[in-house]
Coordinates of C-alpha atoms in Angstrom, one line a residue:
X28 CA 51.3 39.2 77.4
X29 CA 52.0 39.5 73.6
X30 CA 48.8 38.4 71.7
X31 CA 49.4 36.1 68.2
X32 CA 49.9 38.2 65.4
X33 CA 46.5 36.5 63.7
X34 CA 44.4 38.2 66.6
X35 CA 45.5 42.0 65.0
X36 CA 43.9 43.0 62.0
X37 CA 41.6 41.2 59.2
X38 CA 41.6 37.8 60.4
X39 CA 39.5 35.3 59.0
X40 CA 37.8 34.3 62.4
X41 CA 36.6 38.3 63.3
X42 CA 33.3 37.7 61.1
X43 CA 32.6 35.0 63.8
X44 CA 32.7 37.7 66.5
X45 CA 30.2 40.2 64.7
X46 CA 27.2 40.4 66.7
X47 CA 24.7 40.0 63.4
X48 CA 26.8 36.7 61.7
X49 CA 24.5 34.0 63.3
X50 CA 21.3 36.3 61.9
X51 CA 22.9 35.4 58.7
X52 CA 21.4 33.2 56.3
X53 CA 22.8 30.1 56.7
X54 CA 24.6 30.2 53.4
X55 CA 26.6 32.8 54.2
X56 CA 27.7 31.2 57.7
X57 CA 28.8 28.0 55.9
X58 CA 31.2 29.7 53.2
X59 CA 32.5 31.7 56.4
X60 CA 33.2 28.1 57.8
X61 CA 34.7 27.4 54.1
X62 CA 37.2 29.8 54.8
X63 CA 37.8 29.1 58.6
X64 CA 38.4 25.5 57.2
X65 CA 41.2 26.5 54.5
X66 CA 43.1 28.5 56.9
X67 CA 46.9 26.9 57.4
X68 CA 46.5 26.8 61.6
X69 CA 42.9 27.0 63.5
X70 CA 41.6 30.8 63.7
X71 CA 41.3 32.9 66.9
X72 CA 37.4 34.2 67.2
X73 CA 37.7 37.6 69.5
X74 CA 34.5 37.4 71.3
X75 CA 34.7 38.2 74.5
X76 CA 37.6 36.3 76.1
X77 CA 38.2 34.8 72.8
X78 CA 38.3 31.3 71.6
X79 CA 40.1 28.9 69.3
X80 CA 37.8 28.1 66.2
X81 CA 38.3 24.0 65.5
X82 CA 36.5 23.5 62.2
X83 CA 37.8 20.9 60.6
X84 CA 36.2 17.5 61.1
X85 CA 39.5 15.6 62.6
X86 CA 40.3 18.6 64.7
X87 CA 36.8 18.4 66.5
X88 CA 37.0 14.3 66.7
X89 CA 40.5 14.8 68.2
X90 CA 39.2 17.3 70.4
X91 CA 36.4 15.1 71.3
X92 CA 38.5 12.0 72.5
X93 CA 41.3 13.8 74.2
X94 CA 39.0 14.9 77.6
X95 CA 42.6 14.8 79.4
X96 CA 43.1 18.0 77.2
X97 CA 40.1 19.8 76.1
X98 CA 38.1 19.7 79.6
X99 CA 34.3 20.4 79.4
X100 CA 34.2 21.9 82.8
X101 CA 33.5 24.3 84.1
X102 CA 31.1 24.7 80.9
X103 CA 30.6 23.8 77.3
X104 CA 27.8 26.7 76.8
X105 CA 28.6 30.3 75.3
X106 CA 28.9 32.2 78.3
X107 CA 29.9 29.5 80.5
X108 CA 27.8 28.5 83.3
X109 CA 28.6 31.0 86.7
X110 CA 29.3 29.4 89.2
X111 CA 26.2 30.2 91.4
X112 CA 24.2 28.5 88.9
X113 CA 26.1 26.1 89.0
X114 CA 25.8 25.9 92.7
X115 CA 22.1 26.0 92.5
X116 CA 21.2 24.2 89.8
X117 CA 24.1 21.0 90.1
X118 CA 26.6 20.3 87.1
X119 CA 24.8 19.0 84.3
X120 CA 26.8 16.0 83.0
X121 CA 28.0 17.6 79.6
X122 CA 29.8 19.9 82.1
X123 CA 31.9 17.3 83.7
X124 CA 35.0 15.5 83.2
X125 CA 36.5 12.5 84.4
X126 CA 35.4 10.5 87.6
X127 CA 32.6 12.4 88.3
X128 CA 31.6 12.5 84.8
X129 CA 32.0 8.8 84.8
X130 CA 30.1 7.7 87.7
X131 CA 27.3 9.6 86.3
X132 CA 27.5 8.5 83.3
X133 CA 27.5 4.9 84.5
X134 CA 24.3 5.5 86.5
X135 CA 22.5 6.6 83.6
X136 CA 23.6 3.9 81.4
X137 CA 22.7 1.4 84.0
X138 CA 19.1 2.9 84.3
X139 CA 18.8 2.4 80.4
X140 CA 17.8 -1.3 80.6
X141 CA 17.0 -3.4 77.9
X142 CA 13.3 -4.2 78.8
X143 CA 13.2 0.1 79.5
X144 CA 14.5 1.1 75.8
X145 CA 12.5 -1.5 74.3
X146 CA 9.4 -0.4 76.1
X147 CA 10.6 3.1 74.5
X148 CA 10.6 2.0 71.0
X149 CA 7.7 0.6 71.0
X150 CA 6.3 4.2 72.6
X151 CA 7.8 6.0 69.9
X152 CA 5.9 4.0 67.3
X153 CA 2.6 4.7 69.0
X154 CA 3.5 8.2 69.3
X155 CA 4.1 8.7 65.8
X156 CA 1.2 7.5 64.4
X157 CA -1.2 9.5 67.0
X158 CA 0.5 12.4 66.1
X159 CA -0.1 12.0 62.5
X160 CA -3.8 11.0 63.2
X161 CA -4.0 14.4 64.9
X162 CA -2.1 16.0 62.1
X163 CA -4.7 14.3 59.4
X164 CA -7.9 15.1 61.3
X165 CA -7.1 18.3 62.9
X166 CA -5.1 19.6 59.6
X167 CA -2.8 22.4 61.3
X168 CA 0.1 24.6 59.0
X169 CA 2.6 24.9 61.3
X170 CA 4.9 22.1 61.9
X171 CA 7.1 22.6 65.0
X172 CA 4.4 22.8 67.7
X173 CA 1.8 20.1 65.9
X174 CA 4.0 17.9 64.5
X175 CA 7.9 18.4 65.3
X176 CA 7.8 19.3 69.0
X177 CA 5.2 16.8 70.3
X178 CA 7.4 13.4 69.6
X179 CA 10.6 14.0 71.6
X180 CA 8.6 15.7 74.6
X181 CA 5.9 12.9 74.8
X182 CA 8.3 10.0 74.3
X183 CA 10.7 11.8 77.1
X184 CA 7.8 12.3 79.1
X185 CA 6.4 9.0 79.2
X186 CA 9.6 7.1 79.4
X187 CA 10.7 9.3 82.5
X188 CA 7.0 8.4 83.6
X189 CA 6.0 12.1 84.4
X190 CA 2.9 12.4 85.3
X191 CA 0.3 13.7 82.1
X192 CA -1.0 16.9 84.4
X193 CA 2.6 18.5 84.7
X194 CA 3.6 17.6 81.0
X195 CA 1.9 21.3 79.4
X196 CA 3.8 23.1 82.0
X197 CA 7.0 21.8 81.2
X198 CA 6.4 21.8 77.9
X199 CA 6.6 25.8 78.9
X200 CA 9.1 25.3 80.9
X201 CA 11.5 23.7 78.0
X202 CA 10.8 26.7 75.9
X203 CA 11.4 29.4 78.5
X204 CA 14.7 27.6 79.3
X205 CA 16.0 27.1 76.2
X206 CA 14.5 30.1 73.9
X207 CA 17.2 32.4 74.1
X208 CA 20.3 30.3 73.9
X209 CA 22.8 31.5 72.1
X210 CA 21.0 34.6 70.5
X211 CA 22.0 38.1 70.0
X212 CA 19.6 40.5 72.2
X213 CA 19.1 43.8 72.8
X214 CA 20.7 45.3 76.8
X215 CA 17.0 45.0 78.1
X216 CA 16.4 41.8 76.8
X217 CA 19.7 40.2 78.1
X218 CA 18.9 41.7 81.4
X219 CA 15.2 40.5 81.5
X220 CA 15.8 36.8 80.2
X221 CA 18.4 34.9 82.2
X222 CA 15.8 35.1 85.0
X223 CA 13.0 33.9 83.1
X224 CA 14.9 31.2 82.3
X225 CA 16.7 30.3 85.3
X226 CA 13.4 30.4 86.7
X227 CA 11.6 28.2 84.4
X228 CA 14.8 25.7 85.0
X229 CA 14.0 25.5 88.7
X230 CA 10.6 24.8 88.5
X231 CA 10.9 22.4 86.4
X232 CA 14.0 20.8 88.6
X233 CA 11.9 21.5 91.4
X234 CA 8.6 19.4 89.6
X235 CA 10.8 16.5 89.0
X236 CA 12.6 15.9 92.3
X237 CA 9.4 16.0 94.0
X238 CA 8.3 12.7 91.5
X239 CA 12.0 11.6 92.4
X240 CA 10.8 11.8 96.0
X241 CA 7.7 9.7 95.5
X242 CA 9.3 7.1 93.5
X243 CA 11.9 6.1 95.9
X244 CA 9.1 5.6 98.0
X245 CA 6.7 3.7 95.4
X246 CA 9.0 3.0 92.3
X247 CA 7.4 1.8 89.1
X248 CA 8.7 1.3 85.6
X249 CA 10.2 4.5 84.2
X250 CA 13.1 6.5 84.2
X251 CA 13.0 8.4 87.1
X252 CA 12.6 5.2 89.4
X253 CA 15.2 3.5 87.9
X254 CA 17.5 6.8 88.1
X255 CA 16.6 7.1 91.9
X256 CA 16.8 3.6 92.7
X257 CA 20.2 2.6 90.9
X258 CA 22.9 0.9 92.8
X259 CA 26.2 1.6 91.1
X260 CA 28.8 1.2 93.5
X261 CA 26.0 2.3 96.4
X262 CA 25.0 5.3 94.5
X263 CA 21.5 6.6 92.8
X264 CA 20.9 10.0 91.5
X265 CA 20.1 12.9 94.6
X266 CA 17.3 15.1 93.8
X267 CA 19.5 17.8 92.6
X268 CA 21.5 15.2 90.0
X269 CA 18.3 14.1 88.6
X270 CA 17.1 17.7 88.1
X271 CA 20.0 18.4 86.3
X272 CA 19.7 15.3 84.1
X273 CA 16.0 15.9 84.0
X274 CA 16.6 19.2 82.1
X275 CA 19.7 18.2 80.2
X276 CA 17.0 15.3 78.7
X277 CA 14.5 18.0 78.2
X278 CA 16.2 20.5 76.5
X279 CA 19.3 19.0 74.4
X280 CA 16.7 16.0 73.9
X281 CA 13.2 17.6 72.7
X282 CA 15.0 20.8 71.2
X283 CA 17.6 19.0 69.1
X284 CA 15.6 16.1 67.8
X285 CA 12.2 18.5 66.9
X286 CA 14.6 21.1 65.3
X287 CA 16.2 17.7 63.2
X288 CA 12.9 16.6 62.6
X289 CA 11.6 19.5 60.9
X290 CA 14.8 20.4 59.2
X291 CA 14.3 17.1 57.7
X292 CA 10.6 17.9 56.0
X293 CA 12.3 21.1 54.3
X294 CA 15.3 19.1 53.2
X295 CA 12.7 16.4 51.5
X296 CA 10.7 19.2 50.2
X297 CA 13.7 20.7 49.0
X298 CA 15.2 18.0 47.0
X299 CA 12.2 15.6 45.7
X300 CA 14.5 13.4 44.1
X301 CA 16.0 12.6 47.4
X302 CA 12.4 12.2 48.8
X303 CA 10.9 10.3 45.9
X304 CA 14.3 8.1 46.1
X305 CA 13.5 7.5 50.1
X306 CA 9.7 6.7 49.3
X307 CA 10.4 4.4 46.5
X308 CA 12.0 1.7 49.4
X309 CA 12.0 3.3 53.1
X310 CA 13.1 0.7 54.6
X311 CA 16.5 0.6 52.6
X312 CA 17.0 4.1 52.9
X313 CA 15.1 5.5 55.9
X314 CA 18.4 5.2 58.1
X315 CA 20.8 6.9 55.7
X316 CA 18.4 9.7 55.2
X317 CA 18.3 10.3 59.1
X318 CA 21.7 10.3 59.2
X319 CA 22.4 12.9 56.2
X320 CA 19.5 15.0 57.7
X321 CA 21.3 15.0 61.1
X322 CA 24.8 16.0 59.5
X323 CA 23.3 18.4 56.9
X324 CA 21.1 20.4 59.8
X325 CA 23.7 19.9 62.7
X326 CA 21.2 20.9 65.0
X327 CA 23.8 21.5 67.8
X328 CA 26.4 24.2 66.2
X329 CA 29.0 24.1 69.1
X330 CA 30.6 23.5 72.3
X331 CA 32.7 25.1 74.0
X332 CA 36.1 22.9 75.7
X333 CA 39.2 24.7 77.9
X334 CA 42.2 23.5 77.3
X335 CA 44.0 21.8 80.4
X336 CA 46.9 20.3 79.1
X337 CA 49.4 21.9 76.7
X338 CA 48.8 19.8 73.3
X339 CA 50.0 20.6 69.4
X340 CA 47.4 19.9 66.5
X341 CA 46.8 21.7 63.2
X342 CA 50.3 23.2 63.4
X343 CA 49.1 24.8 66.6
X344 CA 50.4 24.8 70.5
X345 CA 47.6 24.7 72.5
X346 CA 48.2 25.8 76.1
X347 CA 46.2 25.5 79.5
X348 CA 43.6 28.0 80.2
X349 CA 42.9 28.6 76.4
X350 CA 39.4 28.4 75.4
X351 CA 38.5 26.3 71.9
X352 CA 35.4 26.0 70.5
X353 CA 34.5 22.9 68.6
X354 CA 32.3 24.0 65.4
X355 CA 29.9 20.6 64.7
X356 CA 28.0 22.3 62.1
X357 CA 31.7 23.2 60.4
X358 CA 33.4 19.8 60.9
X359 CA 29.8 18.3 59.1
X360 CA 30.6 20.3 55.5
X361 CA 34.4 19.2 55.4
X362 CA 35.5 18.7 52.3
X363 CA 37.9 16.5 53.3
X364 CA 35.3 13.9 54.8
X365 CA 32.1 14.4 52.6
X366 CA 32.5 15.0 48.7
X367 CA 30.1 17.4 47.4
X368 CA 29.5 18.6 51.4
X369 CA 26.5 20.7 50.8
X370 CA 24.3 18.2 48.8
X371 CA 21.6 16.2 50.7
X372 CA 22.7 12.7 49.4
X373 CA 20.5 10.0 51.6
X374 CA 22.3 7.2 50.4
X375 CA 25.8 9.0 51.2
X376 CA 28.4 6.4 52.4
X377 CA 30.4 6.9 54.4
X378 CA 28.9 9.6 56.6
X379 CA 31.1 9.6 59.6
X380 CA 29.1 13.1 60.5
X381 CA 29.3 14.6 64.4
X382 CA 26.1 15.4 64.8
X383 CA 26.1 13.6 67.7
X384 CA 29.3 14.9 69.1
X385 CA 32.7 13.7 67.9
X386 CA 33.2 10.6 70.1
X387 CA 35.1 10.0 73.4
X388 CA 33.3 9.9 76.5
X389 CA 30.6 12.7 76.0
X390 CA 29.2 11.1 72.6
X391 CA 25.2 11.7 72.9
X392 CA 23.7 9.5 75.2
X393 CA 20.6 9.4 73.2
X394 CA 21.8 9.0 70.1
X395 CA 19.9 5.5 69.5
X396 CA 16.1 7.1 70.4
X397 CA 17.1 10.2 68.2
X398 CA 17.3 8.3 64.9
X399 CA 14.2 5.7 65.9
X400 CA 12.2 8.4 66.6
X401 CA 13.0 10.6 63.5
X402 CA 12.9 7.1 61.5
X403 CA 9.4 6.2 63.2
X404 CA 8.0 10.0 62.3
X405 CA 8.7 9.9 58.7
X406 CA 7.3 6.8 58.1
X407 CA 4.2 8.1 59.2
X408 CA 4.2 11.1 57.2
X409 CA 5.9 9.9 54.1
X410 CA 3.6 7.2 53.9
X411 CA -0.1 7.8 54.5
X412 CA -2.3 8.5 51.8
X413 CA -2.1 12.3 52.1
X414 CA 2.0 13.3 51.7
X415 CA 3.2 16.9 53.4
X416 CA 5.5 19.4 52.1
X417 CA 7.4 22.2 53.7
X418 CA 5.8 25.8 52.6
X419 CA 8.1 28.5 53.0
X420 CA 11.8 28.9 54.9
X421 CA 11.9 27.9 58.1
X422 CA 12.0 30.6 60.5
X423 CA 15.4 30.4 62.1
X424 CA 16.3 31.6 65.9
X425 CA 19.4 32.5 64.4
X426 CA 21.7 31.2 67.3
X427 CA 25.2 30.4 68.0
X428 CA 24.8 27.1 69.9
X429 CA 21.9 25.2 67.8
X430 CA 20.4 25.8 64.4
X431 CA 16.7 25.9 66.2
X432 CA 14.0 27.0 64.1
X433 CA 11.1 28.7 65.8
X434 CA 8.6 28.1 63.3
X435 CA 7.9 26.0 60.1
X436 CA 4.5 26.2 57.5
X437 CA 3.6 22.8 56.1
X438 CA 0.7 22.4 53.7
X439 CA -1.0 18.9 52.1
X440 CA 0.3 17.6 48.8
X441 CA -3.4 16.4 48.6
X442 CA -6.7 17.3 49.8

């Protein structure tokens, strides 16, 4: 087979395939995206197999709401899931497309009730101002594990009703699992980690389709008895559904709202106009600052889609068996959509950002809890007495699937 002429030589998506580009500081990655943007067709990235780079925000929404086309399965990961792990483990429901992905889908929804996410909001309040007691009294530097981390785990936690003596192991767990995502390691490394993690995942599937298993028996009001007592059309979640749900929740949920979260306190610290601006009335601009944190951070980068159907966009044929890769933290800082992309502008509007995914039937499930609880933890630590302020860069993971940041110093404004 005769490969495109724009896969030989310099082309603009090679940088993409060089093993150091995601340790790159994240200004250089974004004018690399510039460039991926202003190219006449999308760009072919030679790493491994290969993929199609979309970058441009319609190209990923289009992408995003044609699941007949761009299929998730068999995996939406950089490698794709194998498929003994995917025997093991279950399909988690990013991985899925059509029925299946809909009647799974549909249980979930129908487990989020209206008296269960308003229990949930009100949790997340509570949360955040314990937190920030703790914070306060106990007067820690480092943001991620005192501050940034502990929301989305303990508000997971307590809506999926897990019980408080496993919550430090799978705390562990989550970070074992998800630690090495997406990052460039040395041969002994990539031969050491995939079990660590694969065997954090289990245990942790393991944990929570033993509490599955008790609340069939006893229900009570959480998650996990809703999920394993739903009735849509005479189906609940098995135990191995609910563990894959269980650590799709976990990681996508705790790891992408605490990496928002504390890419948020170094945007405010960043640009005090924006945070003085967001102070002066936080009511009024709380929710456009959460949005505009989410599309300036994009905390997931990219997921992967195979094409399935052939399909022209961007001057481009598209043909079944292809492999596309739909660039979030690209389509966020297109020119064409946000004017002046790489400001931090809380009171942008419209911001039509994808942080959240680009639509169609795979949009973020929890989307809604994301922005309360990010809205909920900044109004706790914007307005007490004693204000915080990033100290330092954040240190980066510098992956290719989420812009996680391992570590963050934060220091009092005031004593």
């Amino acid at each position: 087979m005769t490969l495109p002429a724009q896969r030989h030589g310099t082309d603009p998506g090679r940088e993409l395939a060089e093993p150091g580009f995601w340790q790159q500081p994240p200004a250089h990655r974004l004018a690399a995206f510039a460039r991926l943007r202003a190219a006449e067709e999308p760009v072919f990235v030679p790493e491994g197999a290969g993929h199609w780079a979309l970058v441009r925000h319609a190209h990923v929404q289009e992408a995003s709401r044609l699941p007949k086309v761009f299929a998730s399965a068999p995996g939406v990961t950089t490698p794709e899931p194998a498929r003994w792990v995917r025997a093991l483990f279950g399909d988690s429901m990013v991985n899925l497309d059509g029925p299946d992905h809909a009647q799974l889908r549909k249980i979930v929804q129908r487990a989020f009730t209206p008296r269960l996410l308003a229990a949930a909001e009100a949790d997340i309040h509570a949360v955040a101002a314990r937190i920030v007691d703790d914070v306060l009294a106990d007067r820690p530097d480092e943001f991620v594990s005192a501050v940034a981390s502990r929301l989305p785990l303990e508000v997971i936690c307590n809506m999926m009703g897990i019980p408080e003596h496993f919550r430090a192991e799978i705390a562990d767990r989550v970070n074992h699992a998800s630690e090495n995502i997406g990052v460039e390691r040395g041969l002994a490394s990539r031969l050491r980690m995939p079990g660590r993690g694969l065997r954090a995942l289990a245990r942790m599937q393991r944990m929570v389709a033993g509490i599955g298993r008790e609340r069939r028996k006893d229900p009570t009001d959480d998650l996990i008895s809703a999920l394993v007592r739903a009735n849509v059309d005479g189906q609940a979640l098995g135990a191995r559904q609910l563990g894959a749900f269980f650590s799709l929740l976990m990681v996508a949920g705790v790891e992408t709202t605490r990496n928002a979260i504390t890419h948020g306190l170094t945007l405010l610290t960043d640009h005090p106009d924006q945070r003085d601006l967001l102070l002066s009335d936080f009511e009024a601009y709380a929710d456009g600052a959460v949005d505009e944190m989410i599309r300036h951070s994009t905390p997931i980068i990219q997921f992967r889609r195979t094409v399935v159907a052939e399909h022209t966009m961007g001057g481009r044929v598209f043909r079944p068996g292809e492999k596309v890769v739909l660039y979030y933290a690209s389509a966020n800082r297109d020119e064409a959509v946000f004017p002046d992309p790489d400001a931090f502008v809380i009171t942008r509007s419209p911001n039509p950002h994808l942080g959240f995914g680009g639509g169609g039937p795979h949009f973020c499930l929890g989307a809604h809890l994301a922005r309360v609880e990010m809205k909920a933890l900044f109004r706790e630590l914007l307005t007490r007495p004693v204000g915080l302020r990033a100290v330092g860069l954040p240190d980066l993971a510098g992956s290719n699937f989420d812009n996680r940041v391992r570590s963050l110093r934060f220091a009092f404004e005031r004593p």
